[in-house]
PDB file of C-alpha atoms in Angstrom:
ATOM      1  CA  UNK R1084     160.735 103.743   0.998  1.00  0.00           C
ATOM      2  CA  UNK R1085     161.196 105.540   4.634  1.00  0.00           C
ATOM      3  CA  UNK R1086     161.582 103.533   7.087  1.00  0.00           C
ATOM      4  CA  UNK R1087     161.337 103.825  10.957  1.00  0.00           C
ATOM      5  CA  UNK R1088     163.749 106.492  12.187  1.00  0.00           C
ATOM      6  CA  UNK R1089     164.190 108.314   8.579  1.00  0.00           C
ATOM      7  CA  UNK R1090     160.575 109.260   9.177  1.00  0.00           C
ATOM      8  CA  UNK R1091     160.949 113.091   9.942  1.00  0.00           C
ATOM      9  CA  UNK R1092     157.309 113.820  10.214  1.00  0.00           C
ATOM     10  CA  UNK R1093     156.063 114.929  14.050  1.00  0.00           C
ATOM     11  CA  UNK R1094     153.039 112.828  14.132  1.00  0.00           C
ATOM     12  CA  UNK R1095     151.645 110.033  11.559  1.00  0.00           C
ATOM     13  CA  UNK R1096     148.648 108.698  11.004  1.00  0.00           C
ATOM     14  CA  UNK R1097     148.967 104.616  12.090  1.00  0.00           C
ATOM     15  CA  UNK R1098     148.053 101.305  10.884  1.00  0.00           C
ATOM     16  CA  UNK R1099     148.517  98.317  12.968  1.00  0.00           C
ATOM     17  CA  UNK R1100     149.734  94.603  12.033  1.00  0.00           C
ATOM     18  CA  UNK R1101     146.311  93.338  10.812  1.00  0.00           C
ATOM     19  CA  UNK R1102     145.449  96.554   9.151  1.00  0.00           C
ATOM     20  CA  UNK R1103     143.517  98.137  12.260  1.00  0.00           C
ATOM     21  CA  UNK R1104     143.559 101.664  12.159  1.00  0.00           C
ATOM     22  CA  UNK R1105     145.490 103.039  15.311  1.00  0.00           C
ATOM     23  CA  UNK R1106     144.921 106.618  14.912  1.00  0.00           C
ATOM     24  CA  UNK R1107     146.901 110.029  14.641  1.00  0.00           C
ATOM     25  CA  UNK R1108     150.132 109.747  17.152  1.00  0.00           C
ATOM     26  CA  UNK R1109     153.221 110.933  17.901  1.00  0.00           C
ATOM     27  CA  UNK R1110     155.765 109.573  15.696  1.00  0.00           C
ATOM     28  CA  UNK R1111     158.105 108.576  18.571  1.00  0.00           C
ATOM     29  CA  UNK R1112     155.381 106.755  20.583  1.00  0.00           C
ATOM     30  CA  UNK R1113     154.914 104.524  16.840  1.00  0.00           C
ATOM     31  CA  UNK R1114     158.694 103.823  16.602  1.00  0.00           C
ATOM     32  CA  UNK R1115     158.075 102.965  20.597  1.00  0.00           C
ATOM     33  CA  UNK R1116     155.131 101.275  19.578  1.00  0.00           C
ATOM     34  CA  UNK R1117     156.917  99.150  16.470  1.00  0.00           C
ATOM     35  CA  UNK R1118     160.715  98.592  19.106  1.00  0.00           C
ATOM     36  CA  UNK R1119     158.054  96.880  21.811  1.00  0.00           C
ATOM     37  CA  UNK R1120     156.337  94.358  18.519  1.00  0.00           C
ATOM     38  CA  UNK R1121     159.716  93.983  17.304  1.00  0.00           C
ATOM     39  CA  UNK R1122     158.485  95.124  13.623  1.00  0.00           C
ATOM     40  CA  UNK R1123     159.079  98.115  11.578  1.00  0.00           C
ATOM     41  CA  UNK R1124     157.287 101.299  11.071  1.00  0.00           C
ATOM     42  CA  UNK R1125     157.342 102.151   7.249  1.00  0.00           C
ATOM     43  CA  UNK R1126     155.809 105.267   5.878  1.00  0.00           C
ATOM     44  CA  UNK R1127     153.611 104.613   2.993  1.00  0.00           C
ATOM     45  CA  UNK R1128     152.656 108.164   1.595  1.00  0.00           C
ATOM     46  CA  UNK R1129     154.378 111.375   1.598  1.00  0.00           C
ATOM     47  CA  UNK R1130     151.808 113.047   0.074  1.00  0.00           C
ATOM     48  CA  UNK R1131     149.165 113.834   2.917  1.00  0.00           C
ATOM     49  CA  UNK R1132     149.742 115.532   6.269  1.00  0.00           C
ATOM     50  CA  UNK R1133     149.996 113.404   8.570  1.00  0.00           C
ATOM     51  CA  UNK R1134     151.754 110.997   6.454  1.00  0.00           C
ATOM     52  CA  UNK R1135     149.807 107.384   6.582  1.00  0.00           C
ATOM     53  CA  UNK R1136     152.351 104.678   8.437  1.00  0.00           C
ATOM     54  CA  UNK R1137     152.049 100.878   8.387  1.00  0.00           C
ATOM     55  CA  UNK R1138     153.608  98.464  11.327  1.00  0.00           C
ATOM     56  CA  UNK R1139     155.368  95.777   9.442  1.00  0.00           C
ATOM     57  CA  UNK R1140     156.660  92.371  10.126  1.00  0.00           C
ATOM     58  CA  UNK R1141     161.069  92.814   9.214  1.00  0.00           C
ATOM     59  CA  UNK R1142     161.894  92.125   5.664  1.00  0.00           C
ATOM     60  CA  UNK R1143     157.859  92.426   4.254  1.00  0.00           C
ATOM     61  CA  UNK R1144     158.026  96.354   3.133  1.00  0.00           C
ATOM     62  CA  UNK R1145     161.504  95.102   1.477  1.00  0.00           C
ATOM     63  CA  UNK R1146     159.754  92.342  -0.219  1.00  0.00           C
ATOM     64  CA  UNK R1147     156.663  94.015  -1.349  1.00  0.00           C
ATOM     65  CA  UNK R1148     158.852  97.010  -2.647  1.00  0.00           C
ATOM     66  CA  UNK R1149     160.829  94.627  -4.857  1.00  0.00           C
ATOM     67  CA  UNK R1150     157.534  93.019  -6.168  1.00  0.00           C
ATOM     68  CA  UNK R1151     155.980  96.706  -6.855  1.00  0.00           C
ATOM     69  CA  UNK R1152     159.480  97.639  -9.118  1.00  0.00           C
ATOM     70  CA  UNK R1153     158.869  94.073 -10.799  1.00  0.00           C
ATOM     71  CA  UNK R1154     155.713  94.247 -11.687  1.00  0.00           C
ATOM     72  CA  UNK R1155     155.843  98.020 -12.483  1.00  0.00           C
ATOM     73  CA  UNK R1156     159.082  97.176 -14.925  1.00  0.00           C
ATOM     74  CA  UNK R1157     156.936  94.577 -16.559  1.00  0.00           C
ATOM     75  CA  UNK R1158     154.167  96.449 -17.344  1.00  0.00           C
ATOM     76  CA  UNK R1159     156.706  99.212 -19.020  1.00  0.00           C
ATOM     77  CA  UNK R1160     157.629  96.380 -21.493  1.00  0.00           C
ATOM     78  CA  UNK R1161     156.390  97.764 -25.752  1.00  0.00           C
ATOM     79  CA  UNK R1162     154.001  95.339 -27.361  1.00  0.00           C
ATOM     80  CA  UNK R1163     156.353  93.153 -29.120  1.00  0.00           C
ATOM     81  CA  UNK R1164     155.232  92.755 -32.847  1.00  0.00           C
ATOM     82  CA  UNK R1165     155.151  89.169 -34.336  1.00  0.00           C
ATOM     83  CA  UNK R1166     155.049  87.975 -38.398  1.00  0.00           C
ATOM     84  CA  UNK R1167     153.172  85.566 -39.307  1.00  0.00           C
ATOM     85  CA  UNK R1168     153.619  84.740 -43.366  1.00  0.00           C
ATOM     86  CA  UNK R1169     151.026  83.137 -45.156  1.00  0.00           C
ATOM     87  CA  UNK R1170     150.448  82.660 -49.252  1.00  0.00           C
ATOM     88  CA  UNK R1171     147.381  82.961 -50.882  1.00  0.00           C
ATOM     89  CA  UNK R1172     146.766  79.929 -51.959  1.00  0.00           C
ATOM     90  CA  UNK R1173     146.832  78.470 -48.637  1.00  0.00           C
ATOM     91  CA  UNK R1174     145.234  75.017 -47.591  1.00  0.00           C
ATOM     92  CA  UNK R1175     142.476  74.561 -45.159  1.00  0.00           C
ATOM     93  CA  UNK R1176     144.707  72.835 -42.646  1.00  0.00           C
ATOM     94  CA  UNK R1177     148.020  75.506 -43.270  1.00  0.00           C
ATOM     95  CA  UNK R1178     145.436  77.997 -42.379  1.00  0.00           C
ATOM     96  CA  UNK R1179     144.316  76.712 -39.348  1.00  0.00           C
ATOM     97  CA  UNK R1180     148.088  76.650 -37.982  1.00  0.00           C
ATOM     98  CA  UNK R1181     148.119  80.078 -39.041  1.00  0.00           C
ATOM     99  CA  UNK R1182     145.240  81.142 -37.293  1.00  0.00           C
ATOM    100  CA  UNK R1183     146.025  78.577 -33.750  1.00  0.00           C
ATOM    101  CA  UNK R1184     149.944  80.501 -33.884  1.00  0.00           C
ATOM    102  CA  UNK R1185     148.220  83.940 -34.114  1.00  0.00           C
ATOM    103  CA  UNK R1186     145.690  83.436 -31.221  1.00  0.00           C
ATOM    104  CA  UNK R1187     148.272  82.235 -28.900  1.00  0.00           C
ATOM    105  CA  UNK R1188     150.435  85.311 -29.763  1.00  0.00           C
ATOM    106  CA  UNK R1189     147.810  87.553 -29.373  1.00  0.00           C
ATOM    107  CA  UNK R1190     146.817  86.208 -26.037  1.00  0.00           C
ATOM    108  CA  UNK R1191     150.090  86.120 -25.078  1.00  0.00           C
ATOM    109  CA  UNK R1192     150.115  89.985 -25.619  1.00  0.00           C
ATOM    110  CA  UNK R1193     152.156  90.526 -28.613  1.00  0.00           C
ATOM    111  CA  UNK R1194     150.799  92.022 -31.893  1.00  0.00           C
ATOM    112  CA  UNK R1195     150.732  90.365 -35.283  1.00  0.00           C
ATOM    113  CA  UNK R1196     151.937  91.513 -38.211  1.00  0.00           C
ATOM    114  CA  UNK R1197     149.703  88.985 -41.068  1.00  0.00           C
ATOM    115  CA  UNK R1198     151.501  88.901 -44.251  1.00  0.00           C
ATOM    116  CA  UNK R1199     151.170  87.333 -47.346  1.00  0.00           C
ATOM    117  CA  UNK R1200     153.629  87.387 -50.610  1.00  0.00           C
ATOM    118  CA  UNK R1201     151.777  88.354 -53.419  1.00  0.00           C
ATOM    119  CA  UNK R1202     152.576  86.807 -57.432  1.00  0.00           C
ATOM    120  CA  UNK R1203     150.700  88.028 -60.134  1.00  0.00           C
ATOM    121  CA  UNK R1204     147.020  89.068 -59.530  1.00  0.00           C
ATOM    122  CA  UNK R1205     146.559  87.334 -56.139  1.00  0.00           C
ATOM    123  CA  UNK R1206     145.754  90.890 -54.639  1.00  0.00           C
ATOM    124  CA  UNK R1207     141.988  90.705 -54.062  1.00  0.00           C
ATOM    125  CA  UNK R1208     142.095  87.026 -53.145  1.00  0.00           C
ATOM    126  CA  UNK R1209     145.060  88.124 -50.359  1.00  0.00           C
ATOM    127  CA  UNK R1210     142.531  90.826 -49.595  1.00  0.00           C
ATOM    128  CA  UNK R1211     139.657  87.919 -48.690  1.00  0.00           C
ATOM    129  CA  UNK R1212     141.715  85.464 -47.170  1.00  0.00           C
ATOM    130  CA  UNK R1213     142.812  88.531 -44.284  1.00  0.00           C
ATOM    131  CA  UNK R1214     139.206  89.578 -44.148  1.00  0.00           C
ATOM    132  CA  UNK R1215     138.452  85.997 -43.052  1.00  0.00           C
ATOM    133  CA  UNK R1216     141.611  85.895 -40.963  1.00  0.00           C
ATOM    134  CA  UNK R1217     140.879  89.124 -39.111  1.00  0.00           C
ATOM    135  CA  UNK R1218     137.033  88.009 -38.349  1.00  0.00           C
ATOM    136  CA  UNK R1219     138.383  84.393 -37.338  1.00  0.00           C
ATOM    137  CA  UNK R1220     140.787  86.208 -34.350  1.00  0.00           C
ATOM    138  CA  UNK R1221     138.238  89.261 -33.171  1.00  0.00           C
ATOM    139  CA  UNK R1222     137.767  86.666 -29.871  1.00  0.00           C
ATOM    140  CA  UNK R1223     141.707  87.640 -29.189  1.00  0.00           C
ATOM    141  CA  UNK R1224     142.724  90.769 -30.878  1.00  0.00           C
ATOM    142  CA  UNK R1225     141.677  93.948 -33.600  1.00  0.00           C
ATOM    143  CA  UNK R1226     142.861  95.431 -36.268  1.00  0.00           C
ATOM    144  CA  UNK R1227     145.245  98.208 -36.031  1.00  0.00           C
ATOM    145  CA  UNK R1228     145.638  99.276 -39.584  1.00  0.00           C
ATOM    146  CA  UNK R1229     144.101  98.556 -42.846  1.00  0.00           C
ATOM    147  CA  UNK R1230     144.774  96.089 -44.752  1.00  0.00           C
ATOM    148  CA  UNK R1231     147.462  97.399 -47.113  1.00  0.00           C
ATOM    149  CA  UNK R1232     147.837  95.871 -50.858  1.00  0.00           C
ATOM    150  CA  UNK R1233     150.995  97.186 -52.001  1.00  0.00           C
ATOM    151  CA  UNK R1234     153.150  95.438 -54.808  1.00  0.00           C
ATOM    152  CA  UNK R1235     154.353  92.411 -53.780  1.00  0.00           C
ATOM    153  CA  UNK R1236     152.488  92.130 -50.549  1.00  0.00           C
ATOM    154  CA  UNK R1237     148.994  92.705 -48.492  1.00  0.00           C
ATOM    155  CA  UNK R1238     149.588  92.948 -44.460  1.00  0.00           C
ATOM    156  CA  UNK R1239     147.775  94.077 -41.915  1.00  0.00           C
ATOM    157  CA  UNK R1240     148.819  94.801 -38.053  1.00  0.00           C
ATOM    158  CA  UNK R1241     146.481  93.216 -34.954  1.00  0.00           C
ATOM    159  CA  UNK R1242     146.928  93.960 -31.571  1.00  0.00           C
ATOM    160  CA  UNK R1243     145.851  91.730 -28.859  1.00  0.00           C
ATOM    161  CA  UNK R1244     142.738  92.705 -26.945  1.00  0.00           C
TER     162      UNK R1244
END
């Protein structure tokens, strides 16, 4: 962020204190102009010619810097991927904990990883009971892969919406 004096442009283009546009000007008549409202003149954009300048109250283009690095560093963050283990002989009511712990994970913006142990032939009724999974969260996320039957297992990856 440049700020008053580091400014090394010859003119800028100005925005006043309640976001009035003030025009193309010299830029020691807007560090004038930003002394006289006791504020400070803080170049927003290097980019264009003249460069755009704001007047701002002391301490505001500090504060709304560290809010844009926050919020710029949270948005950076992976998808975090969850498990969620279920059998498949599961009870109506087991299920529905299953399902209420996915949703809030998904809406929470992680992804889910459904999983369920397999023992002997349980394969295509794994298969079902993640087909009815998957169509029970489409409100909060979709599928990301297939869903995989492999030896002792049948998963599938969702990602919230």
């Amino acid at each position: 962020m440049i700020v008053n004096e580091k400014i090394k442009a010859s003119e800028v283009q100005l925005t006043g204190l309640k976001g009035e546009d003030l025009g193309i000007m010299p830029t020691e008549e807007a560090l004038a102009l930003a002394k006289k409202l006791k504020v400070d003149l803080v170049c927003i954009s290097l980019m264009s010619s003249p460069p755009p300048c704001k007047l701002m109250s002391r301490g505001t283009a500090k504060q709304a810097a560290a809010a844009d690095k926050r919020d710029t560093g949270r948005k950076d963050q992976p998808v975090k991927l969850k498990e969620i283990r279920l059998t498949a002989a599961i009870e109506d009511h087991d299920y529905d904990t299953k399902l209420r712990q996915s949703e809030k994970l998904l809406t929470a913006g992680n992804a889910v990883q459904l999983v369920i142990r397999l023992k002997g032939k349980e394969g295509p009724k794994a298969k079902e009971l993640l087909e009815r999974m998957l169509k029970d969260l489409a409100a909060a996320g979709k599928k990301d892969t297939g869903i995989q039957v492999s030896g002792k297992q049948a998963a599938v990856r969702v990602n919230p919406l």
